[in-house]
Amino acid sequence: MKEISCPVVKKDHGDKVSGRSLYVGDYDGEGVLTGKLLHAKVAHARIVEVSLPELPQGYLYVDRNDVPGDNNVNIVKDDTPVYARETVEYIGEPIGMVVGPDPKEVERLLSEIQVTYEELEPVLDLRKASEVFFHYEYGKGDLEAAFAQADKVYEEEFETGYQEQAYLETQGMMAVPEADGRMFVHGSMQCIYYVKGAVMRALGCGPDGVHILQDPTGGGFGGKEAFPSILACQVAVAAHKAQAPVRCVFDRREDLEYTSKRHPSLCVYKVAVKDGRVTAMDIDVKFNGGAYTTLSAVVLQRGLICADGVYNIENLHVVGEALKTNTTPTGAYRGFGAPQTFFAVELMMDHIARDLGVDSLEFKEAHMVKQGDATSTSGMYHFPVPLPAMIDEVDRACDFRRKHKEYAKPQTGRYRRGIGMSVYFHGAGFTGAGERDTIKAVCKLHKYPDGTVEILASNGEIGQGVRTTFPKIVARELNLPLEKVYYDQPDTARVPDSGPTVASRSLMIVGELLRRAAIQLRDKWVDGEDQMVEEHYKEPNFMIPFSLEDFHGDAYPTYAWGVHAIEVEVDTCTGRSQVLGATGSFDVGTPIDYNVVMGQMEGGFLQGIGYASMEHMNYDNKGRIRNNSFSDYLIPTTRDVPNLNCILHVEEYPDGPYGAKGAGELPLVGGPGAYVEALEQALGGVKLHHAPFTIEDTMNVILKEGL
Ligand code: MOS
């Protein structure tokens, strides 16, 4: 292990485990008004009238008429209103906010508000949705010829459901009008500069009119990428009207029903096979975007780029749409569109292999990309593709190949076993030219006269360890003890915009900028002086420029790689399946802290197993999400943690700090493919087409197949 990989105690560890960390809900409430949102009760309607009860002294109602700037939240597009316009587009859409000193009184007033709706027909079924938010299409080779010459053509449809981020801390935000006229907004979030841009627009002020601080944040997983921008605008508008601090913290039910979650998907794969090889794929992807666009464009882009998996498919056509339905807007969740398409392509390859009578792993291996091969978008895999070695590692650890062949044979008895493998990647960093053209990250190091160095960057600690790994990098280059390097909760008033905390980019992109900044400072270091250095992002020169218009070029500079094997045992009397073992090999480059990276790998692996098996969420025929508590929306608990075996395989990336690549999202991506393939074996070789695959789904197969 490299020295930089040796684990240290996380800098935020003591405060978090002792309960000293102040989350947004923990701040002293003295003089702070409580805000509670009025959520729409119907999925699609024109608002005829909002009739308020008499408001006692000190209580106010805030809605779109109180927005001093623009009633549109700046996300990728700006169709999300701060407070509802003339219509509501989903159950839960915020119409207004009741604000006042006593939370119980705020609740009472809220319950007495009468909203008169003129109901409109909602669109709830993705298959019937017609309003296209985003449409992309790309391809290569000669699809028509490949299908014309095929020995056999396969066509299958795959579906995935919602997944809710289920962070421990619900969404929460607080806005404080300051004496100098600035609005100070702080709370639970991943992206302080996204929130800043949104609040500036809603308040109609310039960059000096507002500053944003990330409070200690109890998990994000993508759920605090865009949603906090909306809530921040709502509390800022309320605080502006009240001219007093306003805080709004969601309860768990609000959070589960009304905040963004992973896009449900519907993928149709049409595949041509000739002489036992896949020669072409024609892929149609549909994502349920919910009522507003939020992040659907970028989630869909990543999903489409990953649609042919880790396979070298010469003739390819991919078309995808994010569609509007009158449901909670969906958004970012660890993996960002890729878990959906990787699930589909992994099962598709598995199904074709079985039909051809060959082992699915051997079939996949015969199609796997290698260094120097073209990517789906005609970019290039510039760096080593270590999948063969990683598959061997997993095989050695869990005896995959032998079990995979054995469990394929007919089984009898109450308990049946299966093992599945998925092979996948995560494109590290922003998709396409995002880093170069949009983010343009800047970071700084401030050295104080006593020799302490402060990191100035905008990336937030969300459990992934940046408050520790950033200082480790800087301390190493400066030969300082770790205690001498400090990274505080970021505030836009103090730190430059080093970009959002998303896309597994922070360590790889900003970590490398900090390493270069530290080298600069080391070269200029003068004892006793106050010094500042700055670094700007430069795109690596090997990149084939990506064009979003034709989806052509390097969508990512490099890739983190993953191999998952999951072994299950199904109880044919109850339908319950138990994960006997889960083995993963992960290449995220050099781990900047072994424990931090292992925590990410294990947590993500488990989240992927939850997504594949038990995390079922859906809405009823009125469009209301039915799973609104942790007894109705099940996530893995400590009792569900299987024997997880995570192996780190290190391929160093020359443009990442000490060879590190993006790590955070990778380990979730392969869960559904491996889990459902394992279930297929245990269930006698049936072909399954959706995730999550729950106990009920399993029972239905057992009954139908007479197992
Ligand atoms: Mo993330 S899912 O890029 O916040």
XYZ file of C-alpha atoms and ligand atoms in Angstrom:
711
model
C 0.000 0.000 0.000
C 1.252 3.498 -0.837
C 1.894 5.736 2.134
C -0.960 8.081 1.138
C -3.382 5.133 1.322
C -2.677 4.417 4.995
C -5.848 5.168 6.922
C -6.124 8.048 9.377
C -8.907 9.072 11.757
C -11.364 11.176 9.749
C -11.200 14.841 10.658
C -14.960 15.029 11.286
C -15.098 11.712 13.113
C -14.927 12.971 16.704
C -17.623 15.616 16.293
C -19.936 13.238 14.484
C -19.706 10.234 16.762
C -19.935 12.362 19.896
C -22.965 14.299 18.646
C -21.166 17.652 18.752
C -21.688 18.376 15.033
C -24.389 20.964 14.471
C -26.676 19.968 11.625
C -29.141 22.578 10.338
C -31.859 21.253 12.637
C -29.555 21.563 15.660
C -28.939 25.298 15.591
C -30.426 27.216 18.475
C -34.014 28.094 17.535
C -34.055 31.392 19.460
C -35.544 33.990 17.110
C -35.724 31.522 14.247
C -39.100 31.092 12.555
C -40.264 27.662 11.517
C -41.346 27.248 7.921
C -43.645 24.438 6.768
C -44.536 23.898 3.147
C -48.059 23.683 1.813
C -47.847 20.682 -0.528
C -50.308 20.078 -3.366
C -52.748 17.244 -2.690
C -53.543 16.427 -6.303
C -51.242 15.420 -9.139
C -52.411 17.887 -11.765
C -54.713 20.841 -11.299
C -55.253 24.525 -11.775
C -55.164 26.345 -8.456
C -58.485 28.232 -8.224
C -58.086 29.643 -4.759
C -55.933 29.347 -1.655
C -58.004 30.372 1.327
C -56.061 31.132 4.483
C -57.216 31.035 8.087
C -56.726 34.228 10.069
C -52.987 34.513 10.733
C -52.022 35.505 14.295
C -49.472 38.269 14.859
C -46.019 37.100 13.811
C -47.240 34.428 11.366
C -47.124 34.751 7.613
C -47.959 32.922 4.449
C -45.454 33.033 1.614
C -46.062 32.106 -2.018
C -45.020 32.978 -5.562
C -46.247 36.548 -5.175
C -43.539 37.099 -2.568
C -40.632 36.091 -4.785
C -38.634 39.302 -5.254
C -36.671 37.968 -8.229
C -37.561 35.204 -10.628
C -39.951 32.404 -9.582
C -37.816 29.838 -11.412
C -35.181 27.692 -9.774
C -31.896 27.676 -11.613
C -30.978 24.000 -12.081
C -29.985 22.749 -15.556
C -33.085 24.324 -17.034
C -35.300 26.643 -15.055
C -38.798 25.159 -15.290
C -39.001 24.253 -11.576
C -40.891 27.051 -9.812
C -39.845 28.298 -6.373
C -43.533 28.215 -5.405
C -46.224 26.767 -7.701
C -47.442 28.884 -10.597
C -51.127 28.728 -11.704
C -51.075 24.929 -11.754
C -49.704 22.105 -9.672
C -47.931 19.327 -11.555
C -47.455 16.602 -8.897
C -48.659 15.602 -5.452
C -46.446 17.443 -3.032
C -45.579 20.426 -5.195
C -44.924 23.360 -2.845
C -47.657 25.982 -3.208
C -46.621 28.151 -0.301
C -45.059 28.195 3.132
C -46.480 29.048 6.536
C -43.918 30.739 8.740
C -44.017 31.588 12.417
C -42.419 31.237 15.840
C -44.300 28.208 17.215
C -43.960 25.022 15.117
C -47.256 23.609 16.477
C -49.145 26.764 15.547
C -47.541 26.674 12.091
C -48.814 23.090 11.691
C -52.301 24.094 12.818
C -52.477 27.013 10.386
C -51.185 24.822 7.591
C -53.904 22.232 8.233
C -56.571 24.937 8.030
C -55.573 26.248 4.615
C -58.174 25.356 1.994
C -56.974 24.959 -1.560
C -59.609 24.808 -4.296
C -58.393 22.910 -7.332
C -59.767 22.542 -10.809
C -58.489 19.060 -11.488
C -56.793 18.203 -14.753
C -55.969 14.786 -16.149
C -52.613 13.648 -14.765
C -50.145 11.583 -16.796
C -48.885 8.829 -14.498
C -47.870 5.986 -16.796
C -44.393 6.252 -18.311
C -45.577 4.185 -21.284
C -48.294 6.731 -22.026
C -46.232 9.850 -21.351
C -45.963 12.111 -24.374
C -44.174 15.240 -23.182
C -40.509 14.693 -23.946
C -38.179 16.668 -21.695
C -34.991 15.468 -23.387
C -34.248 13.326 -26.402
C -30.802 12.100 -27.440
C -29.714 9.702 -30.116
C -26.345 8.407 -31.216
C -24.735 5.432 -32.872
C -21.945 4.010 -34.962
C -21.317 1.337 -37.571
C -23.948 -0.091 -39.904
C -26.910 -1.209 -37.855
C -29.099 -2.184 -40.782
C -26.506 -4.473 -42.347
C -25.728 -6.102 -38.993
C -29.373 -6.913 -38.352
C -29.876 -8.084 -41.949
C -26.949 -10.506 -41.648
C -27.760 -11.726 -38.136
C -28.292 -15.415 -37.367
C -30.637 -14.450 -34.607
C -32.197 -11.268 -33.215
C -33.159 -10.902 -29.572
C -35.569 -8.316 -28.238
C -36.258 -7.845 -24.539
C -37.596 -5.157 -22.244
C -36.181 -4.251 -18.824
C -37.646 -2.116 -16.078
C -36.241 -0.585 -12.918
C -38.049 1.259 -10.157
C -37.480 4.234 -7.938
C -34.691 4.284 -5.436
C -34.810 6.752 -2.581
C -31.500 8.077 -1.233
C -32.661 7.525 2.361
C -29.905 9.689 3.841
C -30.073 9.743 7.647
C -30.589 13.507 7.750
C -33.668 14.738 5.898
C -33.570 17.841 3.708
C -33.248 21.029 5.731
C -32.357 24.637 5.053
C -32.208 27.903 6.947
C -32.080 31.491 5.658
C -30.842 34.391 7.765
C -31.115 38.029 6.665
C -27.851 39.666 7.792
C -27.294 43.190 9.067
C -25.381 44.179 5.927
C -28.398 43.240 3.777
C -26.989 39.926 2.583
C -29.050 36.762 2.761
C -27.160 33.931 4.444
C -28.449 30.469 3.574
C -27.054 27.345 5.196
C -28.118 23.747 5.448
C -27.784 20.212 4.211
C -26.408 20.186 0.668
C -23.799 18.907 -1.772
C -23.305 21.985 -3.973
C -22.955 25.412 -2.379
C -22.488 27.240 -5.678
C -25.545 25.623 -7.257
C -27.557 26.878 -4.286
C -25.954 30.296 -4.580
C -26.917 30.675 -8.242
C -30.466 29.603 -7.502
C -30.946 31.924 -4.514
C -29.453 34.912 -6.374
C -32.001 34.401 -9.117
C -34.967 33.988 -6.762
C -34.022 37.050 -4.745
C -33.044 39.043 -7.827
C -29.699 39.999 -6.327
C -26.071 39.939 -7.411
C -23.287 37.680 -6.141
C -22.679 39.936 -3.139
C -26.300 39.737 -2.000
C -26.155 36.172 -0.750
C -23.752 33.607 0.662
C -24.221 29.903 1.189
C -22.659 27.577 3.769
C -22.821 23.810 3.821
C -23.650 22.651 7.341
C -22.528 19.198 8.415
C -24.599 16.996 6.136
C -26.038 13.621 7.052
C -25.644 11.924 3.691
C -26.460 13.007 0.152
C -26.059 10.166 -2.378
C -27.181 12.629 -5.079
C -30.369 13.561 -3.239
C -28.769 16.808 -2.107
C -27.402 17.754 -5.512
C -30.347 19.745 -6.920
C -33.163 19.570 -4.383
C -31.470 21.905 -1.857
C -31.490 24.665 -4.493
C -35.307 24.577 -4.453
C -35.686 24.507 -0.678
C -33.028 27.224 -0.311
C -35.004 29.535 -2.600
C -38.180 28.843 -0.627
C -36.655 29.659 2.779
C -34.752 32.648 1.368
C -37.968 34.131 -0.029
C -39.695 33.492 3.313
C -36.844 35.077 5.293
C -36.863 38.033 2.919
C -40.566 38.585 3.537
C -40.349 38.007 7.304
C -37.059 39.888 7.640
C -36.175 37.200 10.177
C -34.400 33.847 10.051
C -36.537 31.015 8.671
C -35.744 27.315 8.910
C -37.503 24.454 7.162
C -36.542 20.878 7.976
C -38.486 18.095 6.288
C -40.011 15.258 8.249
C -39.278 11.789 6.911
C -42.625 11.441 5.225
C -42.239 14.701 3.304
C -38.749 13.681 2.373
C -39.740 10.246 1.055
C -42.776 11.467 -0.867
C -41.695 14.815 -2.245
C -37.948 14.871 -2.814
C -36.034 13.586 -5.812
C -35.144 9.923 -6.197
C -33.676 7.656 -8.867
C -35.450 7.677 -12.254
C -37.588 4.616 -12.936
C -36.589 3.244 -16.328
C -37.909 1.220 -19.232
C -35.302 -0.099 -21.668
C -35.872 -2.071 -24.853
C -32.837 -3.940 -26.212
C -32.746 -5.361 -29.710
C -29.575 -7.354 -30.303
C -28.151 -9.014 -33.418
C -26.014 -12.151 -33.033
C -23.919 -13.749 -35.770
C -21.618 -16.759 -35.369
C -22.091 -16.634 -31.609
C -21.093 -12.979 -31.322
C -23.121 -9.871 -30.677
C -22.759 -7.734 -33.779
C -25.239 -4.951 -33.089
C -27.381 -3.389 -30.392
C -30.367 -1.138 -30.957
C -31.318 0.332 -27.593
C -34.301 2.435 -26.564
C -34.202 4.007 -23.101
C -37.013 5.814 -21.318
C -36.589 7.538 -17.950
C -39.478 8.825 -15.861
C -38.452 12.413 -15.148
C -41.444 13.381 -13.028
C -43.040 16.798 -13.248
C -40.022 19.068 -13.837
C -36.741 18.633 -15.676
C -34.299 19.182 -12.759
C -31.278 16.944 -13.584
C -32.914 14.567 -16.074
C -30.806 15.768 -19.016
C -27.506 14.800 -17.436
C -28.840 11.644 -15.771
C -30.131 10.469 -19.151
C -26.856 11.309 -20.909
C -24.880 9.093 -18.555
C -27.440 6.307 -18.791
C -27.239 6.332 -22.599
C -23.446 6.414 -22.745
C -23.365 3.271 -20.557
C -26.130 1.470 -22.462
C -23.833 -1.060 -24.184
C -22.010 -1.843 -20.950
C -18.359 -2.897 -20.963
C -18.709 -4.539 -24.370
C -17.203 -3.738 -27.715
C -20.284 -3.351 -29.914
C -19.317 -2.206 -33.393
C -22.788 -1.417 -34.654
C -24.731 0.568 -32.145
C -27.800 2.743 -32.024
C -28.967 4.299 -28.774
C -31.998 6.524 -28.416
C -33.275 7.861 -25.130
C -35.917 10.088 -23.707
C -36.646 11.596 -20.328
C -40.405 11.997 -20.156
C -42.698 14.135 -18.075
C -45.215 12.538 -15.728
C -47.252 14.214 -12.985
C -45.114 12.725 -10.226
C -42.314 13.858 -7.912
C -39.391 15.073 -10.044
C -36.633 12.456 -10.142
C -32.983 13.345 -9.996
C -29.489 12.373 -9.020
C -28.700 9.211 -7.130
C -25.291 7.539 -6.910
C -24.602 6.218 -10.417
C -26.706 8.857 -12.164
C -28.608 6.874 -14.830
C -25.960 4.186 -15.257
C -27.356 1.588 -12.816
C -30.510 1.411 -14.936
C -28.829 0.697 -18.274
C -26.085 -1.501 -16.782
C -28.828 -3.664 -15.268
C -30.465 -4.041 -18.674
C -27.311 -4.773 -20.655
C -25.939 -7.246 -18.095
C -29.167 -9.268 -18.085
C -29.451 -9.050 -21.859
C -25.956 -10.539 -22.287
C -26.814 -13.209 -19.714
C -30.026 -14.149 -21.505
C -28.386 -14.359 -24.934
C -25.560 -16.521 -23.555
C -27.999 -18.965 -22.023
C -29.985 -19.149 -25.233
C -26.770 -19.921 -27.126
C -25.898 -22.539 -24.523
C -22.700 -20.884 -23.339
C -21.635 -19.709 -19.900
C -22.684 -16.082 -19.475
C -19.374 -14.991 -17.955
C -17.415 -16.545 -20.826
C -19.804 -14.872 -23.270
C -19.278 -11.503 -21.605
C -15.490 -11.989 -21.524
C -15.463 -12.617 -25.260
C -17.034 -9.184 -25.837
C -15.249 -7.089 -23.216
C -13.462 -3.870 -24.209
C -9.679 -3.533 -23.939
C -7.336 -0.591 -23.655
C -7.259 1.261 -26.971
C -10.762 0.153 -27.988
C -13.423 2.676 -28.916
C -16.041 3.659 -26.352
C -19.754 3.697 -27.159
C -19.391 7.324 -28.242
C -16.294 6.676 -30.366
C -13.946 8.017 -27.721
C -11.171 5.744 -26.485
C -10.351 3.652 -23.451
C -6.998 5.376 -23.033
C -5.890 3.453 -19.955
C -5.639 -0.227 -18.974
C -8.924 -2.099 -18.639
C -8.213 -4.465 -15.740
C -11.467 -6.433 -15.920
C -9.935 -9.869 -16.712
C -7.678 -9.702 -13.657
C -10.533 -8.428 -11.498
C -12.810 -11.247 -12.629
C -10.070 -13.708 -11.651
C -9.765 -12.071 -8.225
C -13.480 -12.382 -7.640
C -13.487 -15.944 -8.928
C -10.673 -16.909 -6.561
C -12.424 -15.247 -3.639
C -15.836 -16.879 -4.074
C -15.306 -19.810 -6.440
C -17.553 -18.121 -8.960
C -16.918 -20.156 -12.092
C -17.498 -23.508 -10.418
C -20.625 -22.384 -8.569
C -22.009 -20.619 -11.627
C -21.861 -23.866 -13.606
C -23.100 -25.995 -10.733
C -26.128 -23.836 -9.889
C -27.136 -23.848 -13.552
C -27.976 -27.556 -13.200
C -31.513 -28.536 -12.144
C -32.072 -28.117 -8.393
C -34.609 -29.689 -6.061
C -35.520 -29.164 -2.418
C -36.780 -26.211 -0.457
C -33.630 -24.075 -0.716
C -32.129 -23.301 -4.113
C -28.984 -21.381 -4.905
C -27.739 -19.101 -7.614
C -24.761 -16.869 -8.293
C -24.559 -13.933 -10.662
C -21.869 -11.600 -11.878
C -21.962 -8.122 -13.301
C -19.086 -6.331 -14.964
C -19.250 -2.567 -15.212
C -17.581 0.812 -15.008
C -18.207 4.305 -13.810
C -17.056 7.154 -16.028
C -15.093 9.296 -13.626
C -16.123 12.930 -13.348
C -18.639 15.059 -15.208
C -20.034 13.758 -18.474
C -18.635 15.269 -21.640
C -17.137 18.724 -21.662
C -18.719 19.690 -18.316
C -15.450 20.173 -16.443
C -13.855 22.162 -19.248
C -16.775 24.312 -20.400
C -19.132 24.630 -17.449
C -17.409 23.991 -14.132
C -13.914 25.426 -14.695
C -12.887 24.518 -11.178
C -10.716 26.844 -9.104
C -9.231 26.097 -5.707
C -6.925 27.919 -3.330
C -4.603 27.253 -0.442
C -4.199 29.862 2.264
C -1.092 29.628 4.385
C -1.245 31.531 7.648
C 1.842 33.026 9.344
C 1.936 30.181 11.892
C 2.338 27.650 9.094
C -1.231 26.351 9.153
C -2.662 25.787 5.692
C -6.346 26.167 4.926
C -7.935 24.532 1.880
C -10.371 26.792 0.050
C -12.654 24.740 -2.161
C -16.401 24.236 -2.541
C -16.688 20.464 -2.177
C -18.780 19.309 0.740
C -18.217 16.477 3.164
C -21.168 14.114 2.758
C -19.611 11.123 4.429
C -17.245 10.398 1.540
C -14.291 11.835 3.408
C -13.182 14.995 1.575
C -12.539 16.851 4.820
C -9.866 14.237 5.441
C -8.607 13.183 2.015
C -8.112 16.754 0.726
C -5.925 17.641 3.743
C -4.013 14.357 3.365
C -3.010 15.322 -0.172
C -1.965 18.850 0.762
C -0.133 17.754 3.924
C 1.840 15.187 1.967
C 3.028 17.637 -0.707
C 3.965 20.215 1.942
C 5.535 17.675 4.294
C 3.290 18.919 7.089
C 1.593 16.932 9.816
C -2.093 16.389 8.986
C -3.151 18.580 11.944
C -1.582 21.589 10.188
C -3.907 21.354 7.188
C -7.482 22.377 7.641
C -10.636 22.135 5.517
C -13.680 23.827 7.037
C -17.332 23.526 6.015
C -17.345 25.584 2.788
C -19.029 28.993 2.577
C -19.306 30.767 -0.793
C -18.217 33.959 0.953
C -14.798 32.412 1.617
C -14.091 29.768 -0.999
C -13.778 29.820 -4.796
C -15.990 27.653 -6.988
C -14.210 24.334 -7.345
C -17.457 22.835 -8.619
C -20.222 20.730 -7.142
C -19.830 17.632 -4.978
C -21.107 15.187 -7.574
C -20.164 12.705 -10.277
C -17.332 11.081 -8.287
C -15.288 14.137 -9.263
C -14.171 15.777 -6.009
C -11.128 13.687 -5.194
C -10.031 13.008 -8.765
C -10.467 16.546 -10.147
C -10.267 18.897 -7.169
C -7.878 16.628 -5.257
C -5.430 16.891 -8.163
C -5.854 20.687 -8.300
C -5.047 20.822 -4.595
C -1.983 18.642 -5.119
C -0.731 21.060 -7.763
C -1.584 24.032 -5.562
C 0.398 22.448 -2.731
C 3.429 22.012 -5.000
C 3.130 25.687 -5.951
C 2.984 26.691 -2.299
C 5.903 24.443 -1.412
C 8.012 26.171 -4.060
C 7.025 29.636 -2.838
C 6.945 28.861 0.886
C 8.321 31.637 3.132
C 8.234 30.999 6.877
C 6.097 33.407 8.888
C 4.327 34.919 5.891
C 0.660 34.933 4.967
C 0.523 33.352 1.491
C -2.163 32.361 -1.006
C -1.929 30.146 -4.091
C -4.569 29.296 -6.681
C -5.037 26.523 -9.258
C -7.373 26.239 -12.259
C -8.650 23.113 -14.001
C -6.979 22.132 -17.256
C -8.380 19.344 -19.388
C -5.896 16.474 -19.895
C -4.482 16.767 -23.407
C -5.186 13.156 -24.415
C -8.950 13.745 -24.504
C -10.910 13.343 -27.752
C -13.206 16.373 -27.374
C -16.776 15.373 -26.589
C -19.620 16.873 -28.547
C -23.046 16.654 -26.962
C -24.769 17.369 -30.292
C -23.658 14.066 -31.796
C -22.573 12.188 -28.638
C -19.100 11.782 -30.074
C -15.748 11.723 -28.298
C -14.485 10.953 -24.806
C -17.430 11.259 -22.456
C -15.006 10.681 -19.551
C -11.239 10.982 -19.214
C -11.014 7.626 -17.486
C -13.095 4.917 -15.872
C -13.365 3.218 -12.522
C -14.054 -0.504 -12.994
C -16.123 -2.965 -11.015
C -16.867 -6.680 -10.887
C -19.608 -7.973 -8.599
C -20.518 -11.528 -7.714
C -23.593 -12.158 -5.588
C -24.662 -15.575 -4.323
C -28.221 -16.113 -3.104
C -30.270 -18.844 -1.552
C -34.009 -18.769 -2.206
C -36.491 -20.352 0.178
C -39.110 -21.749 -2.183
C -41.667 -21.938 0.658
C -41.549 -18.231 1.528
C -39.999 -16.559 -1.506
C -37.378 -15.014 0.736
C -33.886 -14.893 -0.642
C -30.808 -14.567 1.432
C -27.553 -13.170 0.120
C -24.966 -15.765 1.096
C -22.041 -13.775 -0.115
C -21.220 -10.647 -2.072
C -17.757 -10.256 -3.533
C -16.545 -7.233 -5.434
C -13.340 -6.125 -7.034
C -13.093 -2.379 -7.520
C -10.557 -0.331 -9.414
C -10.797 3.272 -8.294
C -7.089 3.884 -8.758
C -4.976 4.647 -5.727
C -7.047 4.833 -2.546
C -6.263 8.144 -0.873
C -7.398 6.590 2.351
C -7.888 2.862 2.517
C -10.666 2.985 5.137
C -12.504 5.802 3.384
C -12.450 3.922 0.084
C -13.439 0.609 1.682
C -16.323 2.406 3.417
C -17.470 3.715 0.060
C -17.145 0.299 -1.605
C -18.996 -1.602 1.116
C -21.727 1.024 1.515
C -22.295 1.355 -2.212
C -22.298 -2.405 -2.720
C -24.969 -2.774 -0.038
C -27.025 0.107 -1.497
C -26.934 -1.687 -4.836
C -28.146 -4.900 -3.228
C -30.984 -2.946 -1.602
C -31.886 -1.410 -4.970
C -31.914 -4.882 -6.514
C -33.877 -6.695 -3.849
C -36.041 -4.785 -1.391
C -36.172 -1.057 -2.130
C -39.589 -0.960 -3.679
C -41.367 2.369 -4.102
C -44.296 3.264 -6.287
C -47.235 5.633 -6.544
C -50.938 4.808 -6.563
C -53.452 5.590 -9.316
C -53.754 9.173 -8.045
C -49.996 9.712 -8.286
C -49.289 9.573 -4.555
C -46.151 7.771 -3.432
C -47.275 4.948 -1.190
C -43.989 4.100 0.504
C -43.553 7.067 2.800
C -41.928 5.614 5.903
C -39.083 3.253 6.675
C -41.588 0.527 7.457
C -43.023 0.832 3.940
C -39.803 1.606 2.128
C -37.292 -1.008 3.183
C -33.584 -0.429 2.955
C -30.936 -2.894 4.125
C -30.285 -2.719 7.854
C -27.340 -4.158 9.778
C -29.214 -7.474 9.820
C -29.271 -7.496 6.028
C -25.547 -6.935 5.546
C -24.283 -10.101 3.905
C -20.784 -11.404 3.989
C -19.342 -8.520 1.954
C -15.905 -9.047 0.535
C -14.434 -6.006 -1.200
C -11.132 -6.201 -3.045
C -9.270 -3.145 -4.291
C -7.567 -3.495 -7.640
C -5.338 -0.511 -8.352
C -4.719 0.856 -11.859
C -3.173 4.251 -11.315
C -4.595 7.161 -13.289
C -1.797 9.583 -14.179
C -4.009 12.689 -14.069
C -5.530 11.952 -10.658
C -3.745 12.644 -7.368
C -1.191 9.833 -6.803
C -3.159 7.790 -9.345
C -6.624 8.136 -7.786
C -9.827 8.001 -9.833
C -13.445 8.757 -8.940
C -14.772 6.241 -6.410
C -18.035 7.278 -4.814
C -20.643 6.066 -7.241
C -19.012 2.982 -8.769
C -19.860 0.307 -6.179
C -23.642 0.723 -6.444
C -23.812 0.277 -10.195
C -23.339 -3.490 -10.449
C -25.800 -4.591 -7.778
C -29.009 -5.279 -9.713
C -27.349 -7.153 -12.595
C -25.497 -9.583 -10.329
C -28.365 -10.059 -7.884
C -31.063 -10.728 -10.462
C -28.797 -13.083 -12.433
C -28.249 -15.039 -9.213
C -32.004 -15.218 -8.641
C -32.508 -16.510 -12.180
C -30.241 -19.465 -11.430
C -31.938 -20.198 -8.124
C -35.325 -20.044 -9.818
C -34.494 -22.739 -12.351
C -33.177 -20.605 -15.191
C -36.126 -18.257 -15.709
C -35.461 -14.959 -17.458
C -36.217 -11.972 -15.254
C -36.643 -8.417 -16.454
C -37.023 -6.017 -13.599
C -35.476 -4.666 -10.419
C -36.059 -4.508 -7.568
C -36.959 -8.181 -7.537
C -38.735 -8.539 -4.214
C -39.984 -11.460 -2.119
C -43.421 -11.044 -3.730
C -41.927 -11.130 -7.221
C -39.955 -14.241 -6.283
C -43.076 -15.920 -4.878
C -44.932 -15.200 -8.111
C -42.212 -16.988 -10.086
C -42.230 -19.927 -7.677
C -46.005 -20.299 -8.064
C -45.989 -19.795 -11.829
C -43.113 -22.201 -12.458
C -44.314 -24.709 -9.857
C -40.912 -24.761 -8.114
Mo -24.290 12.674 -7.838
S -25.558 11.141 -8.194
O -23.475 12.985 -9.234
O -24.753 13.765 -6.711
